[in-house]
XYZ file of C-alpha atoms in Angstrom:
779
model
C 85.972 121.331 196.508
C 84.043 118.277 197.251
C 84.337 114.949 195.552
C 80.396 115.270 194.726
C 80.889 118.584 193.578
C 83.519 117.627 191.399
C 82.070 115.061 189.370
C 79.013 117.436 189.482
C 81.287 119.911 187.773
C 82.531 117.610 185.315
C 79.427 116.342 184.371
C 77.936 120.189 183.604
C 80.988 120.774 181.462
C 80.850 117.288 179.576
C 77.098 118.069 178.707
C 77.849 121.407 177.768
C 80.550 120.519 175.391
C 78.384 117.888 174.121
C 75.571 120.103 172.951
C 76.674 122.057 169.935
C 74.470 124.457 167.876
C 72.534 122.332 164.601
C 74.183 125.466 162.424
C 77.979 123.924 163.504
C 77.278 120.416 162.770
C 78.128 118.016 159.871
C 75.424 117.257 158.016
C 75.189 114.098 155.752
C 74.371 114.738 152.199
C 73.573 112.345 149.242
C 75.140 113.741 145.830
C 74.739 112.008 142.680
C 78.248 111.076 142.430
C 79.838 109.356 139.270
C 77.520 110.495 136.610
C 79.187 108.348 133.911
C 83.186 108.907 135.158
C 83.649 105.376 136.570
C 86.205 103.815 134.414
C 87.675 100.290 134.377
C 90.553 101.191 136.587
C 89.364 101.983 140.102
C 92.411 104.244 140.546
C 91.996 106.370 137.627
C 87.896 106.879 138.351
C 86.215 110.407 138.550
C 83.337 109.388 140.385
C 83.565 111.406 143.529
C 81.610 114.607 142.410
C 78.860 115.241 140.235
C 78.676 115.218 136.434
C 79.438 118.455 134.579
C 78.949 119.274 130.769
C 80.778 121.740 129.099
C 81.171 122.976 125.845
C 85.021 123.422 124.891
C 86.498 125.608 122.440
C 90.340 125.888 121.467
C 91.542 128.954 120.028
C 94.772 127.668 118.892
C 95.776 130.459 116.421
C 95.723 131.854 112.974
C 97.379 132.943 109.663
C 97.478 135.243 106.709
C 94.880 137.524 108.365
C 93.586 140.751 106.822
C 94.607 144.233 106.988
C 91.823 146.572 109.015
C 92.119 150.593 108.620
C 94.729 152.987 107.010
C 97.534 151.682 107.958
C 96.686 148.073 107.420
C 97.670 146.557 110.584
C 95.774 144.671 112.891
C 95.683 143.978 116.746
C 93.597 140.386 116.376
C 91.480 138.674 119.023
C 88.744 136.199 118.861
C 85.713 136.728 120.677
C 83.291 133.691 121.230
C 79.603 133.876 121.560
C 77.138 131.579 123.094
C 74.016 133.697 124.018
C 74.146 135.557 126.271
C 77.932 134.323 127.521
C 81.170 135.076 125.609
C 84.760 134.664 126.140
C 87.536 136.989 124.697
C 91.279 136.117 124.169
C 93.951 138.242 124.824
C 95.038 140.859 121.522
C 98.066 141.011 119.956
C 99.631 144.215 118.486
C 100.533 144.434 114.453
C 100.383 140.465 114.144
C 98.855 138.685 111.260
C 99.922 135.109 112.363
C 99.048 135.435 116.228
C 99.080 132.391 118.494
C 96.681 132.208 121.387
C 96.467 128.557 122.406
C 93.178 129.156 124.668
C 90.715 126.979 125.927
C 87.167 128.505 127.027
C 84.506 126.345 128.386
C 80.608 127.204 128.559
C 78.680 125.535 130.753
C 75.867 123.150 129.234
C 73.200 123.667 132.205
C 73.518 127.325 131.250
C 73.415 127.619 127.462
C 70.272 128.866 125.917
C 71.265 128.884 122.720
C 71.533 126.340 119.561
C 74.823 127.943 117.775
C 78.063 128.948 118.750
C 79.522 132.212 117.090
C 83.351 133.216 116.620
C 84.627 137.088 115.919
C 87.685 138.061 114.761
C 88.409 141.711 115.547
C 90.974 144.012 116.264
C 91.471 145.833 119.221
C 89.955 149.350 119.447
C 87.960 148.846 115.768
C 84.137 149.362 115.923
C 82.003 145.887 115.933
C 81.413 146.816 111.689
C 84.918 145.874 111.266
C 85.057 142.875 112.704
C 84.893 139.864 110.562
C 82.652 136.752 111.287
C 83.759 133.279 109.687
C 81.075 130.625 110.514
C 78.597 129.515 113.227
C 78.680 125.748 114.761
C 75.582 124.106 115.462
C 75.970 122.693 118.926
C 73.839 119.701 117.976
C 76.660 118.683 115.132
C 79.595 119.070 117.552
C 81.535 115.786 118.425
C 81.592 114.526 122.136
C 85.296 113.534 123.893
C 85.045 110.896 126.641
C 88.584 110.485 128.046
C 90.720 108.581 127.977
C 90.689 109.415 124.700
C 93.001 111.531 123.102
C 92.531 115.472 122.740
C 90.449 116.485 120.072
C 92.666 117.763 116.684
C 92.020 121.444 115.666
C 90.955 122.347 112.256
C 92.143 125.392 110.082
C 88.401 126.987 109.130
C 88.304 129.760 106.447
C 87.384 133.722 107.193
C 84.431 135.049 105.583
C 82.956 138.403 106.332
C 79.143 139.354 107.127
C 77.693 138.425 104.048
C 79.497 135.372 103.489
C 82.050 136.345 101.105
C 85.498 134.457 101.417
C 88.361 136.704 102.908
C 92.114 136.314 103.611
C 92.995 134.630 106.642
C 92.486 131.248 108.108
C 92.036 130.303 111.792
C 92.763 127.238 113.573
C 89.813 126.273 116.115
C 88.615 122.663 117.852
C 85.068 122.599 119.349
C 83.740 119.088 121.172
C 81.496 118.568 123.944
C 83.318 117.291 127.420
C 82.982 117.199 130.891
C 85.246 118.017 133.762
C 87.253 114.735 133.749
C 89.034 116.596 130.425
C 92.288 117.371 131.031
C 92.431 120.862 129.878
C 89.145 121.705 132.296
C 91.710 123.165 135.057
C 92.909 125.377 132.872
C 90.168 126.563 130.704
C 88.758 129.884 130.847
C 84.961 129.184 132.520
C 83.261 132.170 129.856
C 80.138 132.151 131.721
C 82.054 133.112 135.157
C 84.542 135.350 133.486
C 82.774 137.820 130.991
C 82.798 140.261 133.961
C 86.575 139.880 134.285
C 89.105 141.403 132.459
C 90.915 139.066 130.418
C 93.971 139.950 131.096
C 93.767 138.237 134.535
C 91.845 135.158 133.801
C 95.276 133.532 134.733
C 94.225 134.809 138.199
C 91.190 132.436 138.449
C 91.968 129.266 136.866
C 92.361 125.605 138.933
C 96.113 124.805 139.494
C 98.321 122.213 141.318
C 101.315 123.431 143.655
C 104.092 121.203 143.991
C 105.174 121.919 147.556
C 109.297 122.523 147.564
C 111.256 119.973 149.399
C 112.387 121.453 152.371
C 116.180 120.177 154.107
C 117.574 120.816 157.345
C 121.293 122.104 156.626
C 123.840 121.774 159.450
C 126.481 123.884 159.730
C 129.076 122.556 162.554
C 131.550 125.183 163.195
C 134.473 123.504 165.288
C 137.703 126.379 165.230
C 139.363 128.890 163.653
C 143.241 129.621 163.385
C 145.283 132.939 162.928
C 142.403 135.237 163.879
C 143.611 138.392 164.739
C 141.294 140.419 166.877
C 141.907 144.016 168.119
C 144.106 145.287 171.034
C 140.965 146.922 172.911
C 140.036 144.079 175.310
C 142.668 141.822 177.024
C 141.506 138.534 175.651
C 139.614 137.704 172.084
C 135.596 137.652 172.038
C 135.259 135.803 168.773
C 131.881 134.266 167.267
C 130.699 132.903 164.260
C 127.650 134.359 162.097
C 126.250 132.237 159.430
C 123.463 133.778 157.466
C 121.382 131.983 154.512
C 118.672 133.850 153.165
C 116.669 135.853 155.593
C 117.741 133.326 158.391
C 120.967 134.430 160.430
C 122.410 132.587 163.531
C 124.975 133.086 165.621
C 127.817 130.913 167.857
C 128.493 131.541 171.658
C 131.231 134.192 172.628
C 134.460 132.625 172.383
C 137.699 133.957 174.714
C 141.177 132.950 173.689
C 144.528 134.632 174.921
C 145.860 132.794 171.557
C 145.213 133.414 167.894
C 143.037 130.223 167.816
C 139.239 129.949 168.708
C 137.285 126.747 169.415
C 133.683 126.471 169.117
C 131.978 122.975 168.344
C 128.581 124.371 167.734
C 125.702 123.390 165.651
C 123.446 125.871 163.817
C 120.880 124.366 161.866
C 118.752 126.373 158.600
C 115.863 125.029 156.584
C 116.693 125.128 152.790
C 115.082 124.412 149.915
C 115.811 122.404 146.414
C 117.563 122.974 144.366
C 119.636 125.063 146.695
C 120.272 128.337 145.420
C 121.545 130.662 148.465
C 124.835 131.075 149.374
C 125.957 130.162 152.778
C 127.704 133.224 154.197
C 129.892 133.030 157.267
C 131.516 135.582 158.692
C 133.882 135.461 161.950
C 133.291 138.689 164.001
C 134.594 140.356 167.146
C 132.692 141.576 169.753
C 134.102 144.832 170.565
C 130.964 145.845 173.233
C 127.228 144.650 173.778
C 125.878 145.884 171.127
C 129.010 146.531 168.598
C 131.164 143.906 166.836
C 133.601 144.097 163.972
C 134.155 141.673 161.157
C 137.209 139.850 160.796
C 136.866 137.829 157.859
C 134.377 136.033 155.996
C 133.703 133.419 153.595
C 130.767 132.134 151.078
C 129.780 128.724 149.911
C 127.550 127.583 147.571
C 124.836 125.528 149.293
C 124.359 122.990 146.095
C 128.111 121.907 146.692
C 127.886 120.649 150.097
C 127.079 117.257 150.728
C 124.058 115.140 151.740
C 123.380 112.808 154.372
C 120.521 110.701 155.044
C 121.549 108.405 158.425
C 123.527 109.650 161.398
C 125.967 106.982 160.505
C 127.416 108.701 157.303
C 130.530 110.849 158.989
C 131.365 113.607 156.993
C 134.773 115.231 157.603
C 135.166 119.004 158.183
C 137.415 120.566 156.103
C 139.312 124.406 156.334
C 138.222 127.317 154.050
C 139.775 130.597 153.968
C 138.590 133.725 155.223
C 139.017 136.998 153.201
C 140.072 139.440 155.362
C 138.366 142.365 157.232
C 138.277 146.091 156.818
C 140.752 146.598 159.254
C 142.805 143.376 158.660
C 146.604 144.494 156.875
C 146.153 141.709 153.747
C 150.108 140.860 154.382
C 149.080 139.970 158.220
C 145.641 137.789 157.415
C 145.973 133.900 156.613
C 143.131 133.352 158.754
C 141.346 129.811 158.628
C 138.045 128.195 159.918
C 137.112 124.338 160.217
C 133.313 123.525 159.147
C 131.396 121.056 157.820
C 127.923 122.233 156.216
C 125.794 119.276 155.632
C 122.260 118.786 153.946
C 120.335 116.363 156.474
C 117.929 114.142 154.701
C 116.768 111.766 157.544
C 114.570 114.641 159.235
C 111.030 115.486 158.382
C 111.134 119.322 158.100
C 107.776 120.861 159.870
C 106.208 123.491 157.633
C 103.103 122.806 159.103
C 101.425 122.874 162.703
C 102.698 119.565 164.611
C 98.898 118.866 165.420
C 97.850 118.819 161.382
C 100.279 117.364 160.118
C 99.821 116.184 156.114
C 103.216 114.687 155.874
C 105.592 112.791 157.705
C 108.500 111.611 155.567
C 112.386 112.313 155.439
C 113.623 115.429 153.183
C 115.353 112.234 150.936
C 113.765 110.251 148.460
C 115.798 107.467 149.276
C 114.272 107.078 152.189
C 110.541 107.116 151.110
C 108.801 103.789 151.719
C 105.887 103.299 149.389
C 102.625 104.190 149.964
C 100.000 102.480 151.715
C 96.936 103.934 150.338
C 95.195 106.395 148.407
C 93.055 109.572 149.249
C 90.748 110.756 147.049
C 89.040 114.263 147.427
C 85.872 115.440 145.527
C 85.336 119.257 146.086
C 81.349 119.645 145.537
C 80.301 122.978 145.727
C 79.593 125.303 148.764
C 75.993 126.790 149.596
C 74.822 129.832 151.610
C 78.449 131.760 151.232
C 78.549 134.860 153.406
C 78.830 137.982 150.845
C 82.424 139.355 150.773
C 82.106 142.393 148.429
C 79.431 144.168 147.148
C 78.538 144.892 143.416
C 75.320 146.354 141.973
C 74.318 146.986 145.972
C 74.376 143.424 146.459
C 76.621 140.921 148.495
C 78.662 138.432 146.128
C 81.464 136.127 146.862
C 84.804 135.120 144.429
C 85.100 131.778 145.873
C 88.110 129.037 145.434
C 89.229 126.072 147.426
C 92.534 125.204 148.550
C 93.393 121.349 149.711
C 96.524 120.450 151.190
C 98.170 117.111 151.512
C 101.457 115.634 151.346
C 103.608 117.420 148.909
C 100.834 118.719 147.055
C 98.405 121.973 147.003
C 95.643 122.173 144.943
C 93.128 125.042 144.121
C 90.297 125.159 142.526
C 89.224 127.699 139.707
C 87.496 130.773 141.164
C 83.827 130.898 140.659
C 83.005 134.854 139.698
C 79.706 136.897 141.911
C 78.248 133.295 143.006
C 77.404 132.895 146.800
C 76.617 128.936 145.887
C 79.523 127.785 143.631
C 79.749 124.373 142.219
C 83.178 123.370 142.020
C 82.677 119.070 141.274
C 86.542 118.952 140.973
C 88.349 115.599 142.058
C 91.687 115.238 143.565
C 94.121 112.402 144.465
C 97.021 111.880 147.047
C 99.192 108.860 147.397
C 99.055 108.456 151.210
C 102.257 107.630 153.089
C 101.179 107.622 157.014
C 97.219 107.579 157.356
C 97.764 109.183 160.605
C 98.032 112.497 158.943
C 95.360 115.540 158.238
C 93.897 117.212 154.973
C 93.394 120.537 155.225
C 90.612 122.536 153.096
C 90.402 126.159 153.045
C 87.579 128.306 151.379
C 88.753 131.745 150.623
C 87.455 134.965 148.653
C 89.691 135.844 145.982
C 90.878 139.396 146.062
C 93.577 139.463 143.475
C 90.902 141.387 141.047
C 90.859 143.886 143.741
C 94.998 144.512 143.317
C 96.545 145.129 146.687
C 93.787 143.593 148.664
C 94.465 140.065 150.751
C 92.904 136.815 150.129
C 89.867 136.722 152.733
C 89.537 133.592 154.861
C 85.914 131.964 154.374
C 86.520 128.818 156.218
C 88.146 126.013 156.825
C 87.750 121.921 156.768
C 90.267 119.526 158.347
C 89.923 115.524 157.961
C 92.152 113.171 159.718
C 92.684 109.986 157.197
C 93.039 107.341 160.796
C 89.349 108.499 161.403
C 88.052 107.121 158.074
C 86.727 103.700 157.299
C 88.727 102.175 154.558
C 87.209 102.084 150.942
C 84.144 104.295 152.150
C 82.766 107.509 150.596
C 82.076 109.817 152.915
C 79.520 112.858 151.802
C 78.858 115.483 154.476
C 78.348 118.897 154.281
C 80.823 120.943 156.340
C 79.742 124.224 158.178
C 82.738 126.931 157.246
C 83.158 128.217 160.837
C 85.674 131.548 160.808
C 86.533 133.307 164.189
C 86.383 136.757 164.000
C 86.874 139.997 166.460
C 83.477 139.929 166.887
C 83.242 136.222 167.462
C 82.604 133.162 165.884
C 80.410 133.192 162.716
C 79.369 130.338 160.117
C 80.294 131.550 156.682
C 78.681 128.934 154.947
C 78.708 124.755 153.785
C 81.369 123.004 151.936
C 80.209 119.727 150.246
C 82.995 117.212 149.700
C 83.404 114.045 149.119
C 86.358 111.965 150.828
C 87.327 108.048 150.230
C 90.112 106.504 151.668
C 91.131 103.190 149.936
C 93.955 100.778 150.940
C 96.648 99.197 148.775
C 98.131 96.534 151.365
C 96.172 96.150 154.645
C 99.389 94.549 155.902
C 101.492 97.675 155.461
C 98.531 99.547 157.057
C 98.351 97.607 159.872
C 102.100 97.338 160.575
C 102.170 101.336 160.000
C 100.683 101.238 163.795
C 104.293 99.956 165.159
C 106.447 102.432 163.144
C 107.666 105.893 164.683
C 105.559 108.895 164.074
C 108.541 110.958 163.021
C 111.797 109.594 161.316
C 114.431 108.256 162.758
C 117.012 110.687 163.010
C 114.431 112.715 165.141
C 115.169 110.488 167.989
C 118.832 110.024 167.180
C 119.690 113.180 166.877
C 116.583 115.465 168.154
C 116.444 118.978 167.666
C 115.042 120.861 170.532
C 111.822 122.132 170.454
C 112.549 126.042 170.993
C 114.850 125.702 168.114
C 112.394 123.664 165.623
C 109.787 125.919 166.593
C 112.126 128.944 164.722
C 112.773 126.353 161.870
C 109.494 125.917 161.365
C 108.523 129.517 160.843
C 111.263 129.536 158.081
C 110.167 126.707 156.797
C 106.535 128.266 156.343
C 108.299 131.509 154.627
C 110.107 129.423 152.351
C 107.005 127.566 151.460
C 105.006 130.889 150.821
C 107.986 132.546 148.863
C 107.859 129.595 145.989
C 103.946 129.811 146.183
C 103.773 133.370 145.360
C 106.080 133.048 142.846
C 103.584 130.532 140.761
C 100.810 131.616 138.654
C 98.278 132.109 139.595
C 99.920 132.894 142.878
C 99.060 131.366 146.045
C 99.392 134.207 148.293
C 101.303 134.079 151.592
C 98.003 134.853 153.844
C 96.688 131.923 152.560
C 99.915 129.583 153.194
C 99.696 131.331 156.801
C 96.533 129.947 157.008
C 96.692 126.502 155.849
C 100.158 125.925 157.946
C 98.204 127.396 160.985
C 101.354 129.550 161.881
C 99.269 131.087 164.646
C 98.166 128.108 166.639
C 100.584 128.222 168.815
C 100.535 131.759 169.894
C 98.952 132.685 173.401
C 95.197 132.778 173.199
C 93.192 132.538 176.345
C 90.491 130.617 174.548
C 92.665 128.145 173.604
C 93.714 127.734 176.703
C 90.543 127.310 178.684
C 89.438 124.674 176.333
C 92.441 122.545 176.566
C 92.262 123.419 180.218
C 88.704 121.690 180.188
C 90.016 119.237 177.843
C 91.771 117.847 180.375
C 89.064 118.073 183.336
C 86.912 115.947 180.412
C 89.744 113.474 180.579
C 90.187 113.160 184.334
C 86.531 112.960 184.629
C 86.806 109.336 184.487
C 88.908 108.955 187.562
C 85.850 111.056 189.227
C 83.635 108.570 187.776
C 85.393 105.901 189.047
C 85.897 107.380 192.741
C 82.105 108.352 192.326
C 81.242 104.351 191.767
C 83.256 103.020 194.439
C 81.632 105.607 197.130
C 78.146 104.823 195.894
C 79.541 100.856 196.440
C 80.228 101.902 199.972
C 77.110 103.577 200.709
C 75.347 100.469 199.482
C 73.539 102.987 197.132
C 72.166 99.962 194.726
C 72.412 96.714 197.181
C 72.125 94.373 194.044
C 75.287 96.179 192.761
C 76.786 96.247 195.805
C 76.354 92.593 196.379
C 77.346 91.604 193.375
C 80.923 93.881 193.738
C 81.480 91.985 197.137
C 81.300 88.661 195.297
C 83.562 89.513 192.256
C 85.906 91.141 195.227
C 86.161 87.855 197.139
C 86.923 85.784 193.872
C 89.833 88.452 192.978
C 91.412 88.067 196.448
C 91.096 84.155 196.480
C 92.405 83.754 192.877
C 94.640 86.879 192.287
C 95.426 85.315 189.051
C 91.928 86.141 187.661
C 92.777 90.005 188.115
C 94.705 90.524 184.776
C 92.450 88.377 182.498
C 89.171 90.063 184.050
C 90.786 93.667 183.388
C 91.790 92.717 179.907
C 88.173 90.767 179.411
C 86.460 93.652 180.815
C 88.400 96.481 178.222
C 87.182 93.757 175.584
C 83.737 93.808 176.472
C 83.727 97.818 176.594
C 85.208 98.134 173.320
C 82.395 95.312 171.965
C 79.839 97.405 173.401
C 80.855 100.585 171.516
C 81.274 98.862 168.327
C 77.388 99.947 167.810
C 78.203 103.321 168.917
C 80.955 103.940 166.723
C 81.103 107.466 165.183
C 80.171 107.453 161.213
C 81.306 110.248 160.511
C 84.473 112.730 160.535
C 85.391 114.911 163.533
C 85.004 118.134 162.378
C 85.524 121.512 164.243
C 83.336 122.033 167.570
C 82.568 125.659 168.627
C 81.489 124.133 172.179
C 84.677 122.762 173.150
C 87.005 125.244 171.568
C 85.036 127.934 173.321
C 84.815 130.204 170.395
C 80.571 130.982 171.062
C 81.116 132.549 174.738
C 84.513 134.143 174.212
C 84.530 137.916 175.512
C 85.466 140.950 172.847
C 88.379 141.733 175.081
C 89.767 137.968 174.824
C 89.168 138.156 171.247
C 91.153 141.229 170.563
C 93.840 139.558 172.536
C 93.745 136.610 170.598
C 94.017 138.657 167.050
C 96.357 140.881 168.723
C 99.941 141.241 166.454
C 102.853 139.536 168.219
C 104.732 141.201 169.843
C 101.779 143.921 170.992
C 101.753 147.695 170.105
C 98.573 148.603 172.166
C 100.616 149.207 175.117
C 103.776 151.139 176.664
C 107.104 149.764 176.538
C 107.295 147.958 179.658
C 103.698 146.828 179.675
C 104.377 145.564 176.330
C 107.363 143.584 177.225
C 105.549 142.198 180.178
C 102.794 141.188 178.401
C 104.802 139.141 175.732
C 106.264 137.472 177.930
C 103.245 136.481 179.716
C 101.927 135.367 176.389
C 105.240 133.331 175.519
C 104.938 131.475 179.088
C 101.294 131.114 178.621
C 101.817 129.975 175.258
C 104.080 126.691 176.538
C 101.887 125.908 179.340
C 98.605 125.972 176.995
C 100.829 123.194 174.850
C 101.818 121.130 177.603
C 98.197 121.086 178.978
C 96.916 120.288 175.441
C 99.330 117.394 175.279
C 98.320 116.069 178.794
C 94.725 116.144 177.128
C 95.678 114.689 173.890
C 96.896 111.416 175.905
C 94.074 111.102 177.936
C 91.763 111.371 174.348
C 93.934 108.828 172.537
C 93.258 106.616 175.117
C 89.504 106.969 175.246
C 89.784 106.886 171.753
C 90.597 103.385 171.885
C 87.340 102.487 173.265
C 85.215 104.701 171.287
C 86.291 103.232 167.649
C 87.087 106.450 166.416
C 90.054 104.995 164.824
C 88.334 101.748 163.568
C 91.355 100.006 162.916
C 93.353 100.935 165.941
C 90.488 99.472 168.076
C 89.967 96.615 166.211
C 94.117 95.759 166.630
C 93.608 96.454 170.271
C 90.250 94.570 170.468
C 92.370 91.414 169.588
C 95.343 92.254 171.860
C 93.205 92.126 175.078
C 91.806 89.029 173.791
C 95.187 87.380 173.412
C 96.467 89.119 176.401
C 93.729 87.734 178.535
C 93.867 84.085 177.315
C 97.911 84.146 178.029
C 97.384 86.003 181.621
C 94.823 83.250 182.435
C 96.999 80.330 181.312
C 100.483 81.538 182.465
C 101.351 81.680 186.324
C 100.278 85.465 187.625
C 103.484 85.172 189.458
C 105.781 84.718 186.289
C 103.851 87.473 184.360
C 104.863 90.048 187.072
C 108.230 88.308 187.308
C 108.907 88.808 183.756
C 106.815 92.422 183.464
C 109.257 93.948 186.293
C 112.371 92.310 185.182
C 111.242 93.783 181.884
C 111.039 97.385 183.226
C 114.393 96.933 185.325
C 116.498 95.676 182.381
C 119.778 97.193 181.680
C 120.090 100.479 179.488
C 122.302 98.334 177.099
C 119.888 95.934 176.618
C 117.456 99.155 175.890
C 116.827 100.409 172.086
C 116.742 104.409 171.310
C 114.133 103.773 169.150
C 110.443 103.837 170.523
C 108.692 101.166 170.969
C 106.111 99.638 168.908
C 103.303 100.040 171.406
C 104.483 103.725 171.945
C 104.712 104.306 168.358
C 100.947 102.431 168.246
C 99.729 104.886 170.966
C 100.710 108.209 169.013
C 99.192 107.609 166.102
C 95.836 107.004 167.756
C 93.470 109.916 167.408
C 92.526 112.948 169.592
C 90.131 115.971 169.872
C 92.901 118.329 168.137
C 91.314 117.973 164.948
C 87.783 119.625 166.583
C 89.821 122.947 167.752
C 89.224 126.424 165.896
């Protein structure tokens, strides 16, 4: 391909990738934030959402209830009525002193009544047998403003319909409040739950989920003694198999003519506190290719194993007795195995995609540094959601949002039967590393329909380093979803985001720190095993989240952690390839510019270049200052064109709009595939695995180029400002210092002795790896 054709090809692709449909672009909004929530302490403010007023009713308990019916028993429940809305507590069987302790919330915007009615009834009774005790005038109900203490409940006497006093009392608390009230996440929203059975009200509440703290558990297998193998082979072929939960690892097969065997291997597992599992170790003999026999085994409780936070901490191995196998005689068996089991606290256990990590801290809390900032997220509302189920011949949706950052997952309440739900919920996270990503997903709640999976509506990712400090970003993010039929906009999610720094010095110093904890560089884990451990970590997180109430289901955790991001996809490979082409387009433009100079297409420019070239040849000490000064001027010129909004998923550079249906079927195909005969299946899976690695390599090359490009475009304003100052200082230093001395020092530094080299990455490399790239914009 000719040089001019290459340049024309790159220009056409750049123009194509830059132009994205307006439906898939961010839109800046102007919501009315604050609404009276701003307090004296900025960090405790509730100012990133729109104010919503609620009438709260806390139904605590009852006592000495009267009996109903012939048997004199009662299955009590409480029903709250406010206009067309009502809320119902769960019922108790044969209980005259039930305790509910449930909170109901009624939106004041939808209230069209002036009184609140409270009814006491018995399950299965007719309405005429219910007992009403009072009405609350809404104008006389007090207002509670946090941080005031919760309103004290009060005992109310029961009366019948005619106003006559009957036995029994009910404890209630009624007040006006906002979503800043601490009971808001656990409250039952009556206007949303009136169509839902009271038994599953807990499944639609908002919750905060702590992520389990994961550790790498390293098993060091050294040797074994008195291992009696069978006589079927001239040399014993023995290996060690270790299992933790559903994680199974094996050592290599060791051959020995004696009763002693040596392996000297390390097996790494993923475990979660409080380490309830057992480490099951078995020594087995390989008899044939797929046949082996257990010689001895032992079980080690993981909670009793030591922990370490540094590679300098040496833990000595121990000898453990092996229990005999089925075919080994008791009097003949006295085998031992030399092991060392360590919980590694110096690593960060990756449970999400490495490109979209939200937390890079090590497992041990002793190694955590103080936070450098605060991330505040306001989930305002969603608009124009795609119908996910049918009701009364109309499409509707039961939407909720999940936000993940660091070790905390936040889930909003589920709003029933609404295609434009208003959440107005605010969450806060401590930021320990601002080169991380927060992920927000919108789902359709299918727990109401038993057996169905929660359906993804759309996803939003925001990299914190692209946010200016103390600025509130209010945008409508398009919810983009890729289906078998192609890419589709499923609605819009309105968010308010603010990143504030607690210490500018710590924030700027973090650019020079390593991206990962020290142990990842001192004792690195190979990439293949790291990917295996990431899948195991995700399974542990999904299992823990599914055991909470309401459960955060496995499909939600997998999508939030981008578990399919590493699998082969023709679309992603093409996108990464063209990202690389875009990065190389700068080289093509330089070549084209030199060719234009040689061809005298612009005589004035060519004359100026001749003069500059003559000056640099005559004064070589001006070469470096000129280069750094030129980069300084480029950064300064691009300051006025810096981005004003966070990056979002781009359907053009992701090739989501022009993908073929066959490629989509391949992308959503299971791995390994089940669509072909055995021989084709084997070749197809091998091709996908190899192509996935090539895809990653191409993407990494493109990422490096995009990081360099981000320096000049103010994508990360703090990093570009640091680079701008460094360029100016370097230009001054290289101008004053002799050119020959600078080159001599630089050359000697690059060729320094290995003893003078440090095993950790240099501050420059750490700074470079923290720069943003366009990986955040990929779907």
